[in-house]
PDB file of C-alpha atoms (C1' of nucleotides) in Angstrom:
ATOM      1  CA  MET A 387     140.187  15.380 -71.955  1.00 84.00           C
ATOM      2  CA  LEU A 388     137.632  16.847 -69.600  1.00 87.00           C
ATOM      3  CA  ILE A 389     136.854  19.764 -71.751  1.00 88.00           C
ATOM      4  CA  ASN A 390     136.272  17.343 -74.794  1.00 88.00           C
ATOM      5  CA  THR A 391     133.840  15.324 -72.596  1.00 87.00           C
ATOM      6  CA  PHE A 392     130.021  15.301 -73.305  1.00 84.00           C
ATOM      7  CA  CYS A 393     129.049  12.009 -71.793  1.00 81.00           C
ATOM      8  CA  HIS A 394     128.483  13.751 -68.378  1.00 82.00           C
ATOM      9  CA  ILE A 395     125.359  15.420 -69.885  1.00 79.00           C
ATOM     10  CA  PRO A 396     122.024  13.726 -69.279  1.00 72.00           C
ATOM     11  CA  ARG A 397     120.838  11.526 -72.166  1.00 67.00           C
ATOM     12  CA  ILE A 398     124.341  11.642 -73.800  1.00 76.00           C
ATOM     13  CA  GLY A 399     126.383   8.549 -73.742  1.00 74.00           C
ATOM     14  CA  ASN A 400     129.472   7.322 -75.409  1.00 73.00           C
ATOM     15  CA  ILE A 401     127.786   6.823 -78.787  1.00 72.00           C
ATOM     16  CA  LYS A 402     126.317  10.173 -79.077  1.00 74.00           C
ATOM     17  CA  GLU A 403     129.486  11.863 -77.820  1.00 79.00           C
ATOM     18  CA  ARG A 404     131.340  10.299 -80.719  1.00 76.00           C
ATOM     19  CA  LYS A 405     128.927  11.684 -83.010  1.00 75.00           C
ATOM     20  CA  ILE A 406     129.307  15.153 -81.512  1.00 79.00           C
ATOM     21  CA  TRP A 407     133.032  14.851 -81.985  1.00 80.00           C
ATOM     22  CA  GLU A 408     132.659  13.569 -85.489  1.00 75.00           C
ATOM     23  CA  ALA A 409     130.336  16.761 -86.137  1.00 75.00           C
ATOM     24  CA  GLY A 410     133.472  18.795 -85.608  1.00 78.00           C
ATOM     25  CA  ILE A 411     132.655  19.848 -82.017  1.00 81.00           C
ATOM     26  CA  PRO A 412     135.800  18.723 -80.044  1.00 84.00           C
ATOM     27  CA  THR A 413     135.348  21.009 -77.073  1.00 86.00           C
ATOM     28  CA  TRP A 414     132.764  22.541 -74.747  1.00 86.00           C
ATOM     29  CA  LYS A 415     133.941  25.960 -76.264  1.00 86.00           C
ATOM     30  CA  ASP A 416     133.057  24.858 -79.854  1.00 84.00           C
ATOM     31  CA  ALA A 417     129.752  23.519 -78.533  1.00 82.00           C
ATOM     32  CA  LEU A 418     128.802  26.733 -76.834  1.00 82.00           C
ATOM     33  CA  SER A 419     129.804  28.917 -79.753  1.00 80.00           C
ATOM     34  CA  ASN A 420     128.235  27.031 -82.556  1.00 74.00           C
ATOM     35  CA  GLY A 421     126.335  24.149 -80.939  1.00 71.00           C
ATOM     36  CA  GLN A 422     122.997  25.697 -81.970  1.00 68.00           C
ATOM     37  CA  LYS A 423     123.692  24.586 -85.359  1.00 70.00           C
ATOM     38  CA  TYR A 424     123.191  20.954 -84.215  1.00 70.00           C
ATOM     39  CA  PRO A 425     120.016  20.692 -82.277  1.00 67.00           C
ATOM     40  CA  LYS A 426     119.817  17.035 -82.752  1.00 67.00           C
ATOM     41  CA  LEU A 427     123.206  16.499 -81.058  1.00 73.00           C
ATOM     42  CA  LEU A 428     123.038  19.227 -78.444  1.00 75.00           C
ATOM     43  CA  SER A 429     119.768  20.289 -76.961  1.00 72.00           C
ATOM     44  CA  LYS A 430     119.167  23.465 -75.237  1.00 71.00           C
ATOM     45  CA  THR A 431     119.415  21.840 -71.746  1.00 72.00           C
ATOM     46  CA  ALA A 432     122.579  20.091 -72.862  1.00 76.00           C
ATOM     47  CA  LEU A 433     124.201  23.577 -73.819  1.00 79.00           C
ATOM     48  CA  GLN A 434     123.113  24.736 -70.395  1.00 77.00           C
ATOM     49  CA  THR A 435     124.845  21.800 -68.784  1.00 79.00           C
ATOM     50  CA  LEU A 436     127.961  22.853 -70.579  1.00 83.00           C
ATOM     51  CA  GLU A 437     127.827  26.331 -69.314  1.00 82.00           C
ATOM     52  CA  GLU A 438     127.432  25.005 -65.856  1.00 82.00           C
ATOM     53  CA  SER A 439     130.394  22.607 -66.595  1.00 84.00           C
ATOM     54  CA  THR A 440     132.606  25.526 -67.536  1.00 87.00           C
ATOM     55  CA  GLU A 441     131.724  27.229 -64.247  1.00 86.00           C
ATOM     56  CA  ARG A 442     132.193  24.207 -62.123  1.00 87.00           C
ATOM     57  CA  LEU A 443     135.584  23.550 -63.737  1.00 89.00           C
ATOM     58  CA  HIS A 444     136.644  26.986 -63.024  1.00 91.00           C
ATOM     59  CA  TYR A 445     135.912  26.578 -59.412  1.00 91.00           C
ATOM     60  CA  GLY A 446     137.627  23.149 -59.394  1.00 89.00           C
ATOM     61  CA  GLU A 447     134.570  21.157 -58.449  1.00 88.00           C
ATOM     62  CA  ALA A 448     135.725  17.587 -59.183  1.00 87.00           C
ATOM     63  CA  ASP A 449     133.155  16.024 -57.063  1.00 85.00           C
ATOM     64  CA  TRP A 450     130.407  17.326 -59.280  1.00 83.00           C
ATOM     65  CA  PHE A 451     131.943  15.952 -62.511  1.00 85.00           C
ATOM     66  CA  ALA A 452     132.476  12.549 -60.591  1.00 82.00           C
ATOM     67  CA  GLN A 453     128.879  12.520 -59.932  1.00 78.00           C
ATOM     68  CA  CYS A 454     127.835  13.338 -63.484  1.00 78.00           C
ATOM     69  CA  LEU A 455     130.258  11.140 -65.211  1.00 81.00           C
ATOM     70  CA  PRO A 456     129.765   7.409 -65.921  1.00 78.00           C
ATOM     71  CA  LYS A 457     131.967   5.330 -63.451  1.00 78.00           C
ATOM     72  CA  THR A 458     133.914   4.053 -66.311  1.00 78.00           C
ATOM     73  CA  GLU A 459     134.923   7.485 -67.473  1.00 82.00           C
ATOM     74  CA  THR A 460     136.221   9.018 -64.196  1.00 84.00           C
ATOM     75  CA  TRP A 461     139.711   8.656 -65.569  1.00 87.00           C
ATOM     76  CA  ARG A 462     138.978  11.768 -67.582  1.00 87.00           C
ATOM     77  CA  LEU A 463     139.389  13.872 -64.413  1.00 88.00           C
ATOM     78  CA  CYS A 464     143.061  13.441 -64.499  1.00 87.00           C
ATOM     79  CA  SER A 465     143.505  16.023 -67.240  1.00 87.00           C
ATOM     80  CA  HIS A 466     142.449  18.869 -64.716  1.00 89.00           C
ATOM     81  CA  PHE A 467     142.701  17.341 -61.395  1.00 90.00           C
ATOM     82  CA  GLY A 468     145.676  15.190 -61.695  1.00 89.00           C
ATOM     83  CA  ASP A 469     147.974  17.667 -59.795  1.00 90.00           C
ATOM     84  CA  LYS A 470     145.345  17.499 -56.992  1.00 91.00           C
ATOM     85  CA  ALA A 471     145.363  13.704 -56.724  1.00 91.00           C
ATOM     86  CA  ALA A 472     145.890  11.845 -53.542  1.00 92.00           C
ATOM     87  CA  PHE A 473     147.242   8.200 -54.147  1.00 93.00           C
ATOM     88  CA  VAL A 474     146.081   6.183 -51.119  1.00 93.00           C
ATOM     89  CA  ASP A 475     146.576   2.675 -49.911  1.00 92.00           C
ATOM     90  CA  ILE A 476     145.654   1.162 -46.432  1.00 92.00           C
ATOM     91  CA  GLU A 477     146.873  -1.890 -44.532  1.00 90.00           C
ATOM     92  CA  THR A 478     144.498  -3.717 -42.285  1.00 87.00           C
ATOM     93  CA  THR A 479     144.174  -6.543 -39.659  1.00 84.00           C
ATOM     94  CA  ASN A 480     141.239  -8.689 -38.842  1.00 75.00           C
ATOM     95  CA  ASP A 481     140.754  -9.016 -35.212  1.00 72.00           C
ATOM     96  CA  ASP A 482     137.877 -11.432 -34.596  1.00 66.00           C
ATOM     97  CA  GLY A 483     136.079 -10.406 -37.834  1.00 66.00           C
ATOM     98  CA  GLU A 484     136.704  -6.508 -37.048  1.00 73.00           C
ATOM     99  CA  ILE A 485     138.537  -5.050 -39.801  1.00 79.00           C
ATOM    100  CA  ARG A 486     141.008  -2.380 -38.403  1.00 85.00           C
ATOM    101  CA  ILE A 487     143.286  -0.069 -40.276  1.00 90.00           C
ATOM    102  CA  THR A 488     146.833  -0.339 -39.140  1.00 92.00           C
ATOM    103  CA  THR A 489     148.622   2.035 -41.497  1.00 92.00           C
ATOM    104  CA  ILE A 490     147.831   4.435 -44.388  1.00 93.00           C
ATOM    105  CA  ALA A 491     150.107   5.741 -47.121  1.00 93.00           C
ATOM    106  CA  LEU A 492     149.049   9.069 -48.829  1.00 93.00           C
ATOM    107  CA  TYR A 493     151.018  10.210 -51.663  1.00 94.00           C
ATOM    108  CA  ASP A 494     150.426  13.272 -53.976  1.00 93.00           C
ATOM    109  CA  GLY A 495     153.213  12.878 -56.494  1.00 92.00           C
ATOM    110  CA  LYS A 496     155.589  15.025 -54.344  1.00 93.00           C
ATOM    111  CA  ARG A 497     155.049  14.252 -50.626  1.00 95.00           C
ATOM    112  CA  LEU A 498     154.623  10.892 -49.055  1.00 95.00           C
ATOM    113  CA  ARG A 499     152.857  10.928 -45.675  1.00 94.00           C
ATOM    114  CA  THR A 500     152.151   7.698 -43.610  1.00 94.00           C
ATOM    115  CA  TYR A 501     149.771   7.216 -40.720  1.00 93.00           C
ATOM    116  CA  VAL A 502     149.990   4.502 -37.974  1.00 93.00           C
ATOM    117  CA  GLN A 503     147.353   3.156 -35.856  1.00 91.00           C
ATOM    118  CA  GLY A 504     147.809   4.435 -32.162  1.00 90.00           C
ATOM    119  CA  ARG A 505     149.989   7.391 -33.424  1.00 92.00           C
ATOM    120  CA  ASN A 506     148.625   9.670 -36.055  1.00 92.00           C
ATOM    121  CA  LEU A 507     145.884   7.797 -37.941  1.00 90.00           C
ATOM    122  CA  GLU A 508     143.233  10.310 -37.312  1.00 91.00           C
ATOM    123  CA  SER A 509     145.123  13.150 -38.957  1.00 92.00           C
ATOM    124  CA  PHE A 510     144.590  11.497 -42.225  1.00 92.00           C
ATOM    125  CA  CYS A 511     141.046  12.854 -42.070  1.00 91.00           C
ATOM    126  CA  ASP A 512     142.288  16.404 -42.180  1.00 92.00           C
ATOM    127  CA  ASP A 513     145.095  15.800 -44.682  1.00 93.00           C
ATOM    128  CA  ILE A 514     143.098  14.137 -47.195  1.00 91.00           C
ATOM    129  CA  GLN A 515     140.849  17.371 -47.437  1.00 90.00           C
ATOM    130  CA  GLU A 516     143.739  19.080 -49.284  1.00 93.00           C
ATOM    131  CA  TYR A 517     142.945  16.980 -52.394  1.00 92.00           C
ATOM    132  CA  SER A 518     140.189  16.717 -55.008  1.00 89.00           C
ATOM    133  CA  LEU A 519     140.757  13.522 -56.530  1.00 90.00           C
ATOM    134  CA  LEU A 520     141.258  10.171 -54.906  1.00 90.00           C
ATOM    135  CA  VAL A 521     143.313   7.406 -56.776  1.00 91.00           C
ATOM    136  CA  THR A 522     143.527   3.738 -55.487  1.00 88.00           C
ATOM    137  CA  PHE A 523     143.739   0.242 -56.597  1.00 88.00           C
ATOM    138  CA  ASN A 524     140.566  -1.553 -55.865  1.00 85.00           C
ATOM    139  CA  GLY A 525     139.816   1.293 -53.350  1.00 85.00           C
ATOM    140  CA  ARG A 526     136.183   1.378 -54.339  1.00 80.00           C
ATOM    141  CA  CYS A 527     135.601  -2.114 -53.090  1.00 75.00           C
ATOM    142  CA  PHE A 528     138.105  -2.066 -50.240  1.00 83.00           C
ATOM    143  CA  ASP A 529     140.068   1.006 -48.920  1.00 87.00           C
ATOM    144  CA  GLY A 530     137.277   3.620 -49.608  1.00 85.00           C
ATOM    145  CA  PRO A 531     134.468   1.904 -47.452  1.00 81.00           C
ATOM    146  CA  ILE A 532     136.894   0.848 -44.761  1.00 84.00           C
ATOM    147  CA  ILE A 533     138.399   4.370 -44.412  1.00 88.00           C
ATOM    148  CA  GLU A 534     134.881   5.994 -44.304  1.00 84.00           C
ATOM    149  CA  ARG A 535     133.567   3.410 -41.825  1.00 81.00           C
ATOM    150  CA  GLU A 536     136.646   3.214 -39.400  1.00 85.00           C
ATOM    151  CA  LEU A 537     137.620   6.838 -39.420  1.00 86.00           C
ATOM    152  CA  GLN A 538     134.622   8.605 -40.497  1.00 85.00           C
ATOM    153  CA  ALA A 539     136.601  10.416 -43.035  1.00 85.00           C
ATOM    154  CA  GLN A 540     135.201  12.423 -45.967  1.00 84.00           C
ATOM    155  CA  LEU A 541     136.907  11.215 -48.985  1.00 85.00           C
ATOM    156  CA  PRO A 542     136.871  12.895 -52.306  1.00 86.00           C
ATOM    157  CA  LYS A 543     133.791  11.651 -54.474  1.00 82.00           C
ATOM    158  CA  ALA A 544     136.120  11.958 -57.493  1.00 85.00           C
ATOM    159  CA  HIS A 545     137.787   8.601 -57.316  1.00 85.00           C
ATOM    160  CA  VAL A 546     139.850   6.760 -59.982  1.00 88.00           C
ATOM    161  CA  ASP A 547     140.042   3.133 -59.197  1.00 85.00           C
ATOM    162  CA  LEU A 548     143.123   1.852 -61.021  1.00 87.00           C
ATOM    163  CA  ARG A 549     141.934  -1.671 -61.089  1.00 83.00           C
ATOM    164  CA  PHE A 550     139.094  -0.984 -63.249  1.00 80.00           C
ATOM    165  CA  VAL A 551     140.857   1.464 -65.526  1.00 82.00           C
ATOM    166  CA  LEU A 552     143.663  -0.793 -66.101  1.00 83.00           C
ATOM    167  CA  ARG A 553     141.434  -3.677 -66.677  1.00 78.00           C
ATOM    168  CA  SER A 554     139.485  -1.929 -69.491  1.00 76.00           C
ATOM    169  CA  VAL A 555     142.751  -1.291 -71.395  1.00 79.00           C
ATOM    170  CA  GLY A 556     143.673  -5.090 -71.096  1.00 77.00           C
ATOM    171  CA  ILE A 557     146.051  -4.942 -67.903  1.00 79.00           C
ATOM    172  CA  THR A 558     144.412  -7.313 -65.565  1.00 76.00           C
ATOM    173  CA  GLY A 559     145.296  -8.769 -62.136  1.00 78.00           C
ATOM    174  CA  GLY A 560     146.219  -7.403 -58.800  1.00 82.00           C
ATOM    175  CA  LEU A 561     148.459  -4.325 -58.247  1.00 86.00           C
ATOM    176  CA  LYS A 562     151.689  -6.275 -58.162  1.00 83.00           C
ATOM    177  CA  ALA A 563     150.814  -8.119 -61.531  1.00 82.00           C
ATOM    178  CA  CYS A 564     149.922  -4.763 -63.214  1.00 84.00           C
ATOM    179  CA  GLU A 565     153.252  -3.196 -61.881  1.00 85.00           C
ATOM    180  CA  ARG A 566     155.153  -6.197 -63.364  1.00 81.00           C
ATOM    181  CA  ARG A 567     153.201  -5.905 -66.637  1.00 79.00           C
ATOM    182  CA  LEU A 568     154.467  -2.409 -66.997  1.00 81.00           C
ATOM    183  CA  GLY A 569     158.068  -3.484 -66.094  1.00 82.00           C
ATOM    184  CA  LEU A 570     158.134  -1.908 -62.664  1.00 82.00           C
ATOM    185  CA  SER A 571     160.116  -3.824 -60.021  1.00 78.00           C
ATOM    186  CA  ARG A 572     160.040  -3.756 -56.250  1.00 76.00           C
ATOM    187  CA  ASP A 573     163.584  -4.719 -55.276  1.00 76.00           C
ATOM    188  CA  GLU A 574     163.638  -5.959 -51.648  1.00 75.00           C
ATOM    189  CA  LEU A 575     159.888  -5.928 -51.291  1.00 78.00           C
ATOM    190  CA  GLU A 576     159.555  -8.554 -54.251  1.00 75.00           C
ATOM    191  CA  GLY A 577     157.143 -11.312 -53.205  1.00 72.00           C
ATOM    192  CA  LEU A 578     155.535  -9.533 -50.163  1.00 78.00           C
ATOM    193  CA  ASP A 579     151.652  -9.425 -50.233  1.00 79.00           C
ATOM    194  CA  GLY A 580     148.800  -7.989 -48.308  1.00 77.00           C
ATOM    195  CA  TYR A 581     148.792 -11.005 -45.904  1.00 80.00           C
ATOM    196  CA  PHE A 582     152.558 -10.422 -45.067  1.00 83.00           C
ATOM    197  CA  ALA A 583     151.575  -6.965 -44.071  1.00 87.00           C
ATOM    198  CA  VAL A 584     149.120  -8.394 -41.444  1.00 85.00           C
ATOM    199  CA  LEU A 585     152.109 -10.565 -40.080  1.00 86.00           C
ATOM    200  CA  LEU A 586     154.403  -7.522 -39.916  1.00 90.00           C
ATOM    201  CA  TRP A 587     151.867  -5.592 -37.890  1.00 91.00           C
ATOM    202  CA  HIS A 588     151.464  -8.447 -35.618  1.00 88.00           C
ATOM    203  CA  GLU A 589     155.170  -8.633 -35.243  1.00 90.00           C
ATOM    204  CA  TYR A 590     155.427  -5.120 -34.329  1.00 92.00           C
ATOM    205  CA  GLN A 591     152.540  -5.425 -31.840  1.00 90.00           C
ATOM    206  CA  THR A 592     153.928  -8.318 -30.009  1.00 90.00           C
ATOM    207  CA  THR A 593     157.596  -7.468 -30.059  1.00 91.00           C
ATOM    208  CA  GLY A 594     157.488  -3.629 -30.406  1.00 91.00           C
ATOM    209  CA  ASP A 595     160.344  -4.020 -32.793  1.00 93.00           C
ATOM    210  CA  GLU A 596     160.392  -0.766 -34.921  1.00 93.00           C
ATOM    211  CA  ARG A 597     162.070  -2.590 -37.754  1.00 94.00           C
ATOM    212  CA  ALA A 598     158.848  -4.503 -38.297  1.00 92.00           C
ATOM    213  CA  LEU A 599     156.758  -1.306 -38.512  1.00 93.00           C
ATOM    214  CA  GLU A 600     159.433   0.344 -40.845  1.00 94.00           C
ATOM    215  CA  THR A 601     159.280  -2.707 -43.103  1.00 92.00           C
ATOM    216  CA  LEU A 602     155.368  -2.516 -43.170  1.00 92.00           C
ATOM    217  CA  LEU A 603     155.538   1.183 -44.028  1.00 93.00           C
ATOM    218  CA  ALA A 604     158.042   0.459 -46.785  1.00 92.00           C
ATOM    219  CA  TYR A 605     155.586  -2.135 -48.222  1.00 90.00           C
ATOM    220  CA  ASN A 606     152.628   0.357 -47.767  1.00 91.00           C
ATOM    221  CA  ALA A 607     154.615   3.247 -49.325  1.00 92.00           C
ATOM    222  CA  ALA A 608     155.706   1.129 -52.350  1.00 90.00           C
ATOM    223  CA  ASP A 609     151.985   0.622 -53.297  1.00 90.00           C
ATOM    224  CA  VAL A 610     151.248   4.154 -53.482  1.00 91.00           C
ATOM    225  CA  LEU A 611     154.456   5.290 -55.010  1.00 91.00           C
ATOM    226  CA  SER A 612     153.907   3.168 -58.037  1.00 89.00           C
ATOM    227  CA  MET A 613     150.470   4.617 -58.605  1.00 90.00           C
ATOM    228  CA  PRO A 614     151.312   7.634 -60.538  1.00 90.00           C
ATOM    229  CA  VAL A 615     153.082   5.619 -63.113  1.00 89.00           C
ATOM    230  CA  LEU A 616     150.010   3.179 -63.362  1.00 88.00           C
ATOM    231  CA  LEU A 617     147.724   6.164 -63.671  1.00 89.00           C
ATOM    232  CA  ALA A 618     149.808   7.795 -66.490  1.00 88.00           C
ATOM    233  CA  HIS A 619     149.782   4.424 -68.531  1.00 84.00           C
ATOM    234  CA  ALA A 620     146.137   3.952 -68.118  1.00 85.00           C
ATOM    235  CA  TYR A 621     145.341   7.609 -68.958  1.00 87.00           C
ATOM    236  CA  GLU A 622     147.475   7.412 -72.112  1.00 84.00           C
ATOM    237  CA  ALA A 623     145.867   4.052 -73.019  1.00 82.00           C
ATOM    238  CA  LYS A 624     142.359   5.475 -72.522  1.00 83.00           C
ATOM    239  CA  LEU A 625     143.280   8.633 -74.559  1.00 83.00           C
ATOM    240  CA  MET A 626     144.250   6.433 -77.431  1.00 81.00           C
ATOM    241  CA  GLU A 627     140.598   5.244 -77.722  1.00 78.00           C
ATOM    242  CA  THR A 628     139.600   8.772 -78.329  1.00 81.00           C
ATOM    243  CA  PRO A 629     140.361  11.250 -81.198  1.00 82.00           C
ATOM    244  CA  PHE A 630     142.435  13.308 -78.720  1.00 83.00           C
ATOM    245  CA  HIS A 631     145.600  10.953 -78.528  1.00 79.00           C
ATOM    246  CA  GLY A 632     147.787  13.691 -79.848  1.00 75.00           C
ATOM    247  CA  THR A 633     148.136  15.133 -76.407  1.00 75.00           C
ATOM    248  CA  PRO A 634     151.457  14.229 -74.804  1.00 75.00           C
ATOM    249  CA  VAL A 635     151.094  12.373 -71.518  1.00 78.00           C
ATOM    250  CA  THR A 636     154.185  12.578 -69.218  1.00 81.00           C
ATOM    251  CA  CYS A 637     154.947   9.613 -67.359  1.00 82.00           C
ATOM    252  CA  PRO A 638     156.409  10.156 -63.929  1.00 86.00           C
ATOM    253  CA  LYS A 639     159.391   8.169 -62.485  1.00 88.00           C
ATOM    254  CA  ILE A 640     158.900   6.238 -59.410  1.00 88.00           C
ATOM    255  CA  ALA A 641     160.141   8.403 -56.324  1.00 91.00           C
ATOM    256  CA  GLU A 642     162.601   6.800 -54.018  1.00 91.00           C
ATOM    257  CA  ASN A 643     160.917   5.035 -51.150  1.00 91.00           C
ATOM    258  CA  PRO A 644     161.807   6.706 -47.902  1.00 93.00           C
ATOM    259  CA  HIS A 645     161.083   3.695 -45.913  1.00 93.00           C
ATOM    260  CA  HIS A 646     163.214   0.635 -46.008  1.00 92.00           C
ATOM    261  CA  PRO A 647     162.469  -2.972 -45.303  1.00 91.00           C
ATOM    262  CA  HIS A 648     164.593  -5.035 -42.930  1.00 91.00           C
ATOM    263  CA  GLU A 649     165.616  -8.259 -44.363  1.00 89.00           C
ATOM    264  CA  GLU A 650     166.272  -9.902 -40.968  1.00 90.00           C
ATOM    265  CA  ILE A 651     162.491  -9.262 -40.071  1.00 90.00           C
ATOM    266  CA  ILE A 652     161.253 -10.613 -43.442  1.00 88.00           C
ATOM    267  CA  GLN A 653     163.365 -13.827 -42.991  1.00 86.00           C
ATOM    268  CA  ARG A 654     162.361 -14.254 -39.392  1.00 88.00           C
ATOM    269  CA  ILE A 655     158.425 -14.091 -40.309  1.00 86.00           C
ATOM    270  CA  ARG A 656     159.097 -16.320 -43.400  1.00 82.00           C
ATOM    271  CA  LYS A 657     160.708 -18.862 -41.191  1.00 80.00           C
ATOM    272  CA  ARG A 658     158.030 -18.952 -38.772  1.00 80.00           C
ATOM    273  CA  PHE A 659     155.133 -19.297 -41.007  1.00 71.00           C
ATOM    274  CA  GLY A 660     156.979 -21.408 -43.653  1.00 60.00           C
ATOM    275  CA  LEU A 661     156.931 -20.713 -47.388  1.00 47.00           C
ATOM    276  CA  ARG A 662     153.191 -21.159 -47.791  1.00 46.00           C
ATOM    277  CA  PHE A 663     151.287 -18.821 -45.543  1.00 43.00           C
ATOM    278  CA  LEU A 664     148.164 -20.020 -43.801  1.00 40.00           C
ATOM    279  CA  SER A 665     145.250 -17.863 -44.504  1.00 36.00           C
ATOM    280  CA  GLN A 666     144.542 -15.674 -41.473  1.00 36.00           C
ATOM    281  CA  TRP A 667     140.990 -16.756 -41.435  1.00 34.00           C
ATOM    282  CA  GLY A 668     141.961 -20.281 -41.268  1.00 33.00           C
ATOM    283  CA  ASP A 669     143.570 -20.196 -37.810  1.00 33.00           C
ATOM    284  CA  HIS A 670     143.066 -16.694 -36.128  1.00 32.00           C
ATOM    285  CA  SER A 671     139.359 -16.010 -36.737  1.00 30.00           C
ATOM    286  CA  LYS A 672     138.097 -18.746 -34.339  1.00 26.00           C
ATOM    287  CA  GLY A 673     140.824 -17.793 -31.808  1.00 23.00           C
TER     288      GLY A 673
ATOM    289  C1'  DC B 413     137.262 -16.555 -45.878  1.00 89.68           C
ATOM    290  C1'  DA B 414     134.091 -12.463 -46.026  1.00 89.68           C
ATOM    291  C1'  DT B 415     133.592  -8.204 -48.377  1.00 89.68           C
ATOM    292  C1'  DC B 416     132.012  -5.158 -51.846  1.00 89.68           C
ATOM    293  C1'  DG B 417     131.444  -2.592 -56.073  1.00 89.68           C
ATOM    294  C1'  DC B 418     132.021  -3.120 -60.917  1.00 89.68           C
ATOM    295  C1'  DC B 419     130.836  -4.909 -65.178  1.00 89.68           C
ATOM    296  C1'  DA B 420     128.098  -7.541 -68.458  1.00 89.68           C
ATOM    297  C1'  DC B 421     123.997  -8.467 -70.294  1.00 89.68           C
ATOM    298  C1'  DG B 422     119.213  -8.132 -71.037  1.00 89.68           C
ATOM    299  C1'  DA B 423     114.775  -5.926 -70.377  1.00 89.68           C
ATOM    300  C1'  DC B 424     112.524  -1.741 -70.331  1.00 89.68           C
ATOM    301  C1'  DG B 425     111.265   2.993 -71.235  1.00 89.68           C
ATOM    302  C1'  DA B 426     111.950   7.745 -72.803  1.00 89.68           C
ATOM    303  C1'  DT B 427     113.151  10.320 -76.755  1.00 89.68           C
ATOM    304  C1'  DG B 428     113.757  11.213 -81.616  1.00 89.68           C
ATOM    305  C1'  DT B 429     112.774  10.154 -86.465  1.00 89.68           C
ATOM    306  C1'  DT B 430     110.175   8.910 -90.226  1.00 89.68           C
ATOM    307  C1'  DC B 431     106.285   7.902 -92.780  1.00 89.68           C
ATOM    308  C1'  DT B 432     101.738   8.988 -94.067  1.00 89.68           C
TER     309       DT B 432
ATOM    310  C1'  DA C 227     100.015  16.529 -86.587  1.00 89.68           C
ATOM    311  C1'  DG C 228      99.801  11.663 -85.060  1.00 89.68           C
ATOM    312  C1'  DA C 229     101.297   7.019 -85.052  1.00 89.68           C
ATOM    313  C1'  DA C 230     104.697   3.503 -85.598  1.00 89.68           C
ATOM    314  C1'  DC C 231     109.103   2.489 -85.373  1.00 89.68           C
ATOM    315  C1'  DA C 232     114.041   2.865 -84.265  1.00 89.68           C
ATOM    316  C1'  DT C 233     117.656   4.283 -81.330  1.00 89.68           C
ATOM    317  C1'  DC C 234     119.895   5.048 -77.331  1.00 89.68           C
ATOM    318  C1'  DG C 235     120.392   5.357 -72.308  1.00 89.68           C
ATOM    319  C1'  DT C 236     119.057   3.425 -67.813  1.00 89.68           C
ATOM    320  C1'  DC C 237     118.043   0.243 -64.399  1.00 89.68           C
ATOM    321  C1'  DG C 238     118.251  -4.156 -62.130  1.00 89.68           C
ATOM    322  C1'  DT C 239     120.598  -8.482 -61.436  1.00 89.68           C
ATOM    323  C1'  DG C 240     124.159 -12.124 -60.969  1.00 89.68           C
ATOM    324  C1'  DG C 241     128.758 -13.325 -60.816  1.00 89.68           C
ATOM    325  C1'  DC C 242     133.448 -12.105 -60.733  1.00 89.68           C
ATOM    326  C1'  DG C 243     137.746 -10.868 -58.711  1.00 89.68           C
ATOM    327  C1'  DA C 244     140.942  -8.346 -55.755  1.00 89.68           C
ATOM    328  C1'  DT C 245     141.470  -6.861 -51.220  1.00 89.68           C
ATOM    329  C1'  DG C 246     143.896  -7.682 -46.057  1.00 89.68           C
TER     330       DG C 246
END
DNA sequence: CATCGCCACGACGATGTTCT
DNA sequence: AGAACATCGTCGTGGCGATG
């Protein structure tokens, strides 16, 4: 889809892009070979940008495209950078108003890596450099800014936020709601949420019980393991809005979670806090 | 509860088009 | 060629909604 894209060129938006397609210019190659015939659609500088685009794509410069593309169109990067994507999710605590990262899950479609505060959190900064494309859920508002602030990590500028792509194709709500909508289930982790992750970390900190950490990592991992499926659905739905929907999109299967929740731990925390959890800000923030 | 960026929406302005 | 108009993209603002 990236090589069909023209809306990354200055002064070309979605409307003009459609006109270019309708004029029989579906790809950059077509534009560069006979775009001169349509000076109204493709100016000289536009064609120069396309030559630059060809070169930047050859060198795999996802960040450059991300900066040129409208935010709503970053999903198009998946066609050429999907195999260099890092699916990332963080868990945090709020100590006296200070947001601290407790764990990070990083998945690339094959390998899952997890990072734990006080153990290996910092090595995330090096590992994320292996990837060109960042994929998150609500990461533009949450995960991204916190990772950059707390770890001083350099994240890829090319960033697909599933929350907004999915919403634009009619799949609204949080990560769990989107998963349910697409028929994905979470088994033993059903019903856990971000706040429960805070409690799991607290349990691990106060008791040193490794099973609490393992349950937290299982939760954290589940979030990133489902992302490739969500991305494939979103990508296919966006493609359907273009004339290029003929291209087949392979939907990955959810990988098995190497981390496993401990039911005793979940029950113990549920019992202590009751069925309705208090907001952490309600009690903890004022000490 | 605090945070934060996206998305609408409307106003504005640059560019392209048409008419004389 | 020059002016008037139309079109389209951008910029700024306010509110929303998902995050732990």
